[in-house]
Every structure is written in structure tokens, then in C-alpha cells.
XYZ file of C-alpha atoms in Angstrom:
369
model
C -80.260 147.371 76.761
C -76.417 146.128 77.877
C -76.329 142.565 79.765
C -72.595 140.258 80.086
C -74.092 138.123 77.499
C -74.653 140.899 74.774
C -71.159 142.764 76.008
C -70.003 139.086 75.484
C -70.996 138.794 72.045
C -70.548 142.625 71.239
C -74.608 143.649 70.488
C -75.694 146.908 71.433
C -78.831 145.092 72.620
C -79.598 141.832 74.631
C -82.221 140.765 71.774
C -81.990 137.963 70.180
C -84.131 137.487 67.607
C -85.045 134.221 65.777
C -86.451 133.814 61.377
C -86.396 131.920 59.162
C -85.492 135.199 56.170
C -81.800 135.710 56.028
C -83.079 139.572 55.094
C -84.693 139.766 58.866
C -81.387 138.152 60.831
C -79.299 140.906 58.880
C -81.683 143.585 59.696
C -81.776 142.054 63.586
C -77.780 142.238 63.656
C -77.605 145.549 61.904
C -80.184 146.841 64.316
C -78.244 146.429 67.266
C -79.441 143.249 68.245
C -78.599 139.317 67.196
C -79.988 137.873 64.081
C -80.424 133.983 64.554
C -81.149 132.422 61.309
C -83.544 129.549 61.299
C -81.686 126.340 58.911
C -84.028 123.849 59.211
C -86.540 124.459 55.794
C -82.206 124.556 53.993
C -81.757 120.486 52.626
C -79.370 121.505 50.306
C -76.216 122.918 51.389
C -75.726 124.932 48.325
C -79.032 127.107 49.481
C -77.490 127.869 52.779
C -74.163 128.844 51.466
C -76.060 131.361 49.164
C -77.928 132.516 52.331
C -74.890 132.878 54.343
C -73.216 134.710 51.575
C -76.089 136.885 51.078
C -76.060 137.543 54.722
C -72.385 138.024 55.381
C -72.704 141.005 52.595
C -75.332 142.751 54.068
C -74.782 142.564 58.015
C -71.872 144.900 57.979
C -69.772 142.887 60.047
C -72.413 142.645 63.259
C -72.508 138.844 64.899
C -75.325 136.764 64.024
C -76.114 132.981 64.600
C -77.714 130.200 63.039
C -80.902 127.842 64.500
C -80.686 124.257 63.536
C -82.992 120.972 64.725
C -81.286 118.087 65.866
C -81.699 115.035 68.166
C -79.871 114.948 70.918
C -79.997 110.889 70.379
C -79.132 109.592 66.768
C -81.324 106.873 65.146
C -79.127 104.138 63.071
C -80.401 103.138 59.805
C -83.753 104.497 59.094
C -84.206 106.639 55.930
C -86.892 109.120 55.069
C -88.977 105.996 53.152
C -89.058 104.113 55.805
C -90.606 106.193 58.013
C -92.953 107.171 55.046
C -93.613 103.527 54.991
C -95.508 103.863 58.751
C -97.963 106.106 57.983
C -101.724 104.252 58.281
C -103.739 104.529 55.089
C -106.164 105.870 57.151
C -104.235 108.947 57.752
C -103.295 109.857 54.286
C -107.561 109.135 52.915
C -107.564 111.921 55.589
C -105.836 114.208 54.625
C -107.269 113.749 50.513
C -110.467 114.433 51.888
C -110.027 117.084 53.675
C -108.404 118.775 50.819
C -110.693 118.075 48.663
C -113.746 119.768 50.485
C -111.801 123.009 50.754
C -111.374 122.648 46.865
C -107.184 122.914 47.640
C -105.498 122.382 43.828
C -102.695 119.446 43.121
C -99.431 121.232 43.035
C -97.649 121.465 39.264
C -96.623 118.232 37.349
C -93.233 118.516 38.322
C -93.337 120.361 41.123
C -92.140 119.265 44.775
C -93.111 119.961 48.215
C -91.450 123.199 49.562
C -91.937 122.119 53.487
C -90.298 118.856 53.959
C -89.696 117.211 57.284
C -86.077 116.321 56.104
C -84.394 119.462 57.954
C -85.712 117.445 61.442
C -83.165 114.708 60.659
C -79.488 114.546 62.455
C -77.810 113.873 58.943
C -79.620 116.839 57.122
C -78.405 119.207 60.474
C -74.709 118.199 60.375
C -74.438 118.702 56.575
C -75.896 121.997 57.416
C -73.381 122.703 60.346
C -70.598 121.956 57.740
C -71.470 124.962 56.270
C -71.853 126.875 59.157
C -68.805 126.728 60.612
C -67.079 127.842 57.744
C -68.498 131.369 58.404
C -68.122 134.021 61.285
C -71.508 132.441 63.121
C -70.994 133.508 67.108
C -74.178 131.387 68.111
C -75.044 128.092 67.476
C -78.687 127.097 68.762
C -80.204 124.296 68.925
C -84.492 123.393 68.689
C -84.684 119.998 70.241
C -82.813 120.212 73.390
C -79.280 119.521 73.366
C -77.047 118.959 70.596
C -74.731 116.184 70.312
C -71.706 116.011 72.561
C -69.615 116.004 69.337
C -71.096 119.023 67.830
C -70.749 120.932 71.102
C -67.601 120.371 71.195
C -66.837 121.750 67.867
C -68.838 124.642 68.077
C -66.473 125.374 71.400
C -63.010 124.758 69.498
C -64.524 127.321 67.029
C -65.415 129.870 69.910
C -69.052 129.403 69.017
C -71.485 129.731 71.991
C -74.136 127.221 71.932
C -78.223 128.116 72.770
C -80.808 125.324 73.524
C -84.761 125.337 74.496
C -86.164 124.248 77.217
C -89.119 124.099 78.690
C -88.437 123.311 82.171
C -86.002 123.691 84.727
C -85.772 120.506 84.484
C -84.938 120.451 80.444
C -82.173 123.767 81.334
C -80.683 121.033 84.542
C -80.064 118.350 81.904
C -78.663 121.306 78.829
C -75.504 122.317 81.738
C -74.968 118.830 82.233
C -74.687 119.194 78.325
C -71.654 121.767 78.553
C -74.670 124.468 76.784
C -73.532 127.856 77.179
C -76.878 130.230 76.838
C -80.507 128.099 77.443
C -83.452 129.963 76.266
C -86.527 129.498 78.201
C -89.179 129.331 76.484
C -92.840 129.408 77.640
C -96.212 128.211 77.036
C -97.096 130.963 75.015
C -94.306 130.848 71.686
C -94.710 130.214 68.857
C -93.565 126.515 67.363
C -92.854 124.159 70.230
C -93.589 124.712 73.497
C -93.843 123.393 76.341
C -96.829 123.716 79.078
C -95.159 126.415 81.436
C -95.870 130.592 80.964
C -93.200 132.732 80.748
C -93.408 134.330 83.942
C -92.832 131.462 85.980
C -90.657 129.664 84.240
C -87.620 131.961 83.308
C -87.323 132.717 87.251
C -87.169 128.805 87.494
C -84.317 128.820 84.321
C -82.316 131.386 85.824
C -81.562 129.462 89.421
C -81.552 125.761 87.744
C -78.281 126.900 85.819
C -76.870 129.600 87.630
C -74.516 131.182 86.833
C -75.170 130.483 82.848
C -77.196 133.309 80.971
C -80.712 132.571 80.461
C -82.686 134.140 77.901
C -86.794 134.668 78.000
C -88.857 133.496 75.351
C -92.581 133.155 74.341
C -95.218 135.971 74.573
C -92.344 139.229 74.476
C -92.887 141.659 71.814
C -92.494 144.972 73.607
C -89.638 147.022 75.926
C -91.801 146.995 78.986
C -92.171 142.805 78.427
C -88.031 142.681 77.636
C -87.693 145.154 81.059
C -89.540 142.515 82.942
C -87.841 139.462 81.431
C -84.398 141.208 82.975
C -85.961 141.856 86.505
C -86.851 137.721 86.336
C -83.104 137.396 85.801
C -82.604 136.673 82.197
C -79.731 138.453 80.408
C -81.500 139.107 76.979
C -85.183 137.992 75.274
C -85.237 135.922 72.234
C -87.818 136.857 69.686
C -89.204 135.320 66.683
C -93.049 135.652 65.785
C -92.642 139.395 66.376
C -90.478 139.640 62.982
C -93.257 137.750 60.597
C -95.071 140.867 60.031
C -91.685 142.711 58.974
C -90.955 144.609 55.792
C -88.037 142.451 55.555
C -89.863 139.089 56.264
C -90.648 136.993 52.578
C -93.771 135.161 53.941
C -94.912 134.628 49.841
C -98.255 135.047 51.068
C -100.567 138.334 50.839
C -103.450 136.270 53.037
C -101.035 134.820 55.292
C -99.995 138.238 55.730
C -103.126 139.573 56.325
C -104.620 136.941 58.704
C -101.409 137.677 60.876
C -102.221 141.411 61.189
C -105.572 140.634 61.891
C -105.095 137.832 64.613
C -105.736 138.715 68.346
C -103.665 136.984 70.987
C -106.907 134.216 71.632
C -106.291 133.206 67.949
C -104.076 130.494 68.299
C -104.275 127.379 69.564
C -100.971 124.305 70.390
C -101.871 121.620 67.740
C -99.807 118.473 66.919
C -101.504 118.946 63.620
C -98.289 120.497 61.823
C -95.075 117.818 63.731
C -97.108 116.060 65.648
C -95.480 117.612 69.186
C -97.768 120.481 69.966
C -96.677 123.412 68.536
C -98.350 126.783 68.684
C -99.931 128.370 65.682
C -102.946 129.944 64.078
C -106.091 128.654 64.880
C -107.271 127.527 61.571
C -109.900 124.700 60.091
C -107.080 122.798 59.455
C -105.376 122.562 63.179
C -109.678 122.341 63.754
C -109.953 119.435 61.460
C -107.003 117.217 63.477
C -108.303 118.518 66.942
C -111.421 117.084 65.942
C -112.419 114.174 67.930
C -114.505 112.253 64.551
C -110.570 112.470 62.885
C -107.998 109.446 63.358
C -105.847 112.233 64.972
C -102.380 113.271 65.032
C -99.552 111.352 64.401
C -96.153 111.011 66.321
C -93.196 112.910 64.916
C -91.701 112.705 62.552
C -94.873 110.729 60.666
C -96.949 113.859 61.163
C -94.715 116.595 59.374
C -94.246 113.458 56.429
C -97.898 113.436 56.908
C -99.126 116.983 55.857
C -95.937 118.361 53.686
C -97.615 118.374 50.370
C -100.732 119.499 51.916
C -99.230 122.286 53.758
C -97.140 123.135 50.604
C -100.589 123.148 48.547
C -102.611 125.284 50.874
C -99.788 127.675 51.335
C -99.385 127.993 46.739
C -102.973 128.494 46.389
C -103.242 130.610 49.697
C -106.563 128.305 50.691
C -107.396 130.981 53.630
C -109.180 128.769 55.955
C -106.855 126.029 55.947
C -103.819 128.867 55.775
C -101.938 129.114 59.183
C -98.015 129.338 60.641
C -96.682 128.863 63.608
C -96.827 131.624 65.736
C -97.230 132.695 69.030
C -99.676 134.465 71.340
C -98.073 138.110 70.646
C -99.551 137.853 67.909
C -102.348 140.106 69.443
C -99.467 143.142 69.080
C -98.338 142.848 65.622
C -101.368 144.568 63.342
C -98.883 146.637 61.392
C -96.465 146.087 58.952
C -92.907 147.794 60.153
C -89.349 147.718 59.518
C -87.123 146.022 61.925
C -85.560 149.033 62.207
C -88.982 150.463 63.594
C -89.999 147.021 65.830
C -86.414 147.925 67.563
C -86.937 151.737 68.244
C -90.469 150.580 69.335
C -89.079 147.718 71.794
C -85.761 150.376 72.992
C -87.918 153.186 73.687
C -90.487 151.066 75.967
C -87.637 148.932 77.550
C -86.291 153.302 78.535
C -90.245 153.995 79.594
C -90.999 150.683 81.637
C -87.710 151.208 83.372
C -87.845 155.016 83.997
C -91.120 154.312 85.874
C -89.537 151.400 87.997
C -86.684 153.829 89.192
C -89.646 155.937 90.054
C -91.608 154.134 92.029
C -88.819 152.539 93.803
C -87.469 156.220 94.661
C -84.723 156.704 91.878
C -85.832 159.351 89.480
C -82.430 160.965 88.515
C -80.353 158.592 89.389
């Protein structure tokens, strides 16, 4: 599965795998794809350095990238404490009551929440970049649109390609104007923050809007047949995230969550603001239902919602409270019905891709050519 972009990056397959797990990112690159490590959870620079050192030691010299979350516009003089102070007491009470209803224990004394929205703040992302640019990353992706202009320039000065996610052709055009090198067209089916347009419609719209920039198709893709369809729509590769959550290299720290993912069907996700305040596709749970219930107070805008629920999410995850336990994941979760290695996933993807291409060649009367 070679395209102009994959050749430029020196990878065997134009499969870009986003993951928060260093072991998965390294395995994706070793399998011939392009691993992209999500940096949002690294609020301490030393933790990111430790894991990038691990990746360097286990990736066999293959190329890889980093995904950060930083806004294009900077907000001066606002601290996390300032944002915390904006959270209404009614919403804090709703969280307390919901956790009490399901008997969710408190975190042990002195144990801080492991899930914080601080990784979404620009100053944190910039410390991540200060670390990352000391490593031979080949691509920097930003999940909140185009990164600030000075970050784009800094990446280009170090021969690092810059990618940005887009949920519409209009967003993609803004990325092109900002000097972005690769646009990820992320459809409605995707896990995490996603827009309103499905991949089959979005991908060719974005391809036409930003030509000749390379486009990666994302959202609802988890088979070789879908990869072939993405290339037929004009994409130069695919961007896969959810598919890696049930690989043996993933470290979810939660057997209960893995079981829920393996059991879920493609209709068991929902776009909810419960996690961050922006619509994000995730497993539907009694937690998401409670926030979407008109009888409740409703969610807060980003970043207030993320700060509000940070401790609650950590408690739910730590104690594996199954009715409330969820994670961002796309509609492709319906295909994620067994734990497999990253290599096994790649074998299925490439086999399915070859079968799809052969089938189209036969339909077009090109069989054997």
C-alpha cells in the first residue's frame, strides 16, 4: 500500500496509527506503518522523554510521529485555577451525586487524578514540543486544528511534516492556508472529537479542497477493504486510532474496559460532550446518558467540563465501575472483537487491501495485469 506520502516518509504501508501507548506506536512502525504517539497525557516533560527514549530503543530505526493538542489562538494570563473557579456548584454537586449513586469510592489520600485536561493547555503542549524536537520525529500532528504559526515554522525548520485534523472542507482549507503539509479528514464515525460529516462524503471533499496536499482518511476505518476505498476516494493513506485499543500491546490497565470494547457493536457509541465539553464519540454508558439527560444540568464548555470530571473519570477507571466505565472509541469498535497483536492487525489489513484491489481489477477487466 504505497503512495507518494508513504514513499516520502519511507514506510511500507500508508497506514498511520494514532495511539497513547508507546508500545503500540513502536509496533505499528515496526509492522511497516507509521506510529503516532499521543502526547496529551504527558503533563510532565520527563515522562514524555522517558517514553520517547523507550520508543527509540524499540522501533528498529523506523519513522514515527507525535500528536499534540494545542489551540491555534493563545489565551494569555489564564491559569488552571482561574478555569476551575468558573465551574458552577450545581455541576460539582451533580458529579458527586452521580458517583455516590453508583458507589464509586474516593481516590486514596494523596493520589491525584490521573486524567487531567491540562494537557490541552498551550503551555503544556509547548513543553512537550521542546522535548519532542530533540528526537527524530518525522511528523507532528495537532488534533485541535492548525497549530500556531511559530510551531509550524519550527517543525519545518527541522524537516518535520505538520498534519492537522479536519472535519469539513472549510477546516481543511484553513489548514492549507496555515502551511500544513498533511490534512487528516476525520469523519463522523471516528472516536474522540469529531464533526458531523461521514467519511465517505468528507474524504473526497477534503481531497478536492486542498489538492495537491496529501490527505489521510480517518473515521470508521478498520479493514483493508475500507483502506482501498479511502485510496479510491483520493486519500494518500489512512489514519487509524480506535483499532489499536484492543491490541495486546495496548495498556488500558482495565480488563473490564477491554471486555466492554470487545463486546460492543458499532451502534454502542455516542457523540457526547460528557468528557471534554466538545462532542466526542465514545462508548455509550450510564455516565454519558446521565450528562445527556435533559433533567440534569447539562455539560459545560471546554475546558470547564474536562476539569470538572477529571477526578470522577479517574475514580471510575481505577475502580472499574462498569456501568460508568467508557473511553473514546469510534464506530469501528464493532469489528474489534478479539485481542490481537499489532502485527496480526496489520496482516489482516494488508490481506483485505489486496483482496479488495483484486476484486476491483476483476470488475474493471484488469485481472492478471
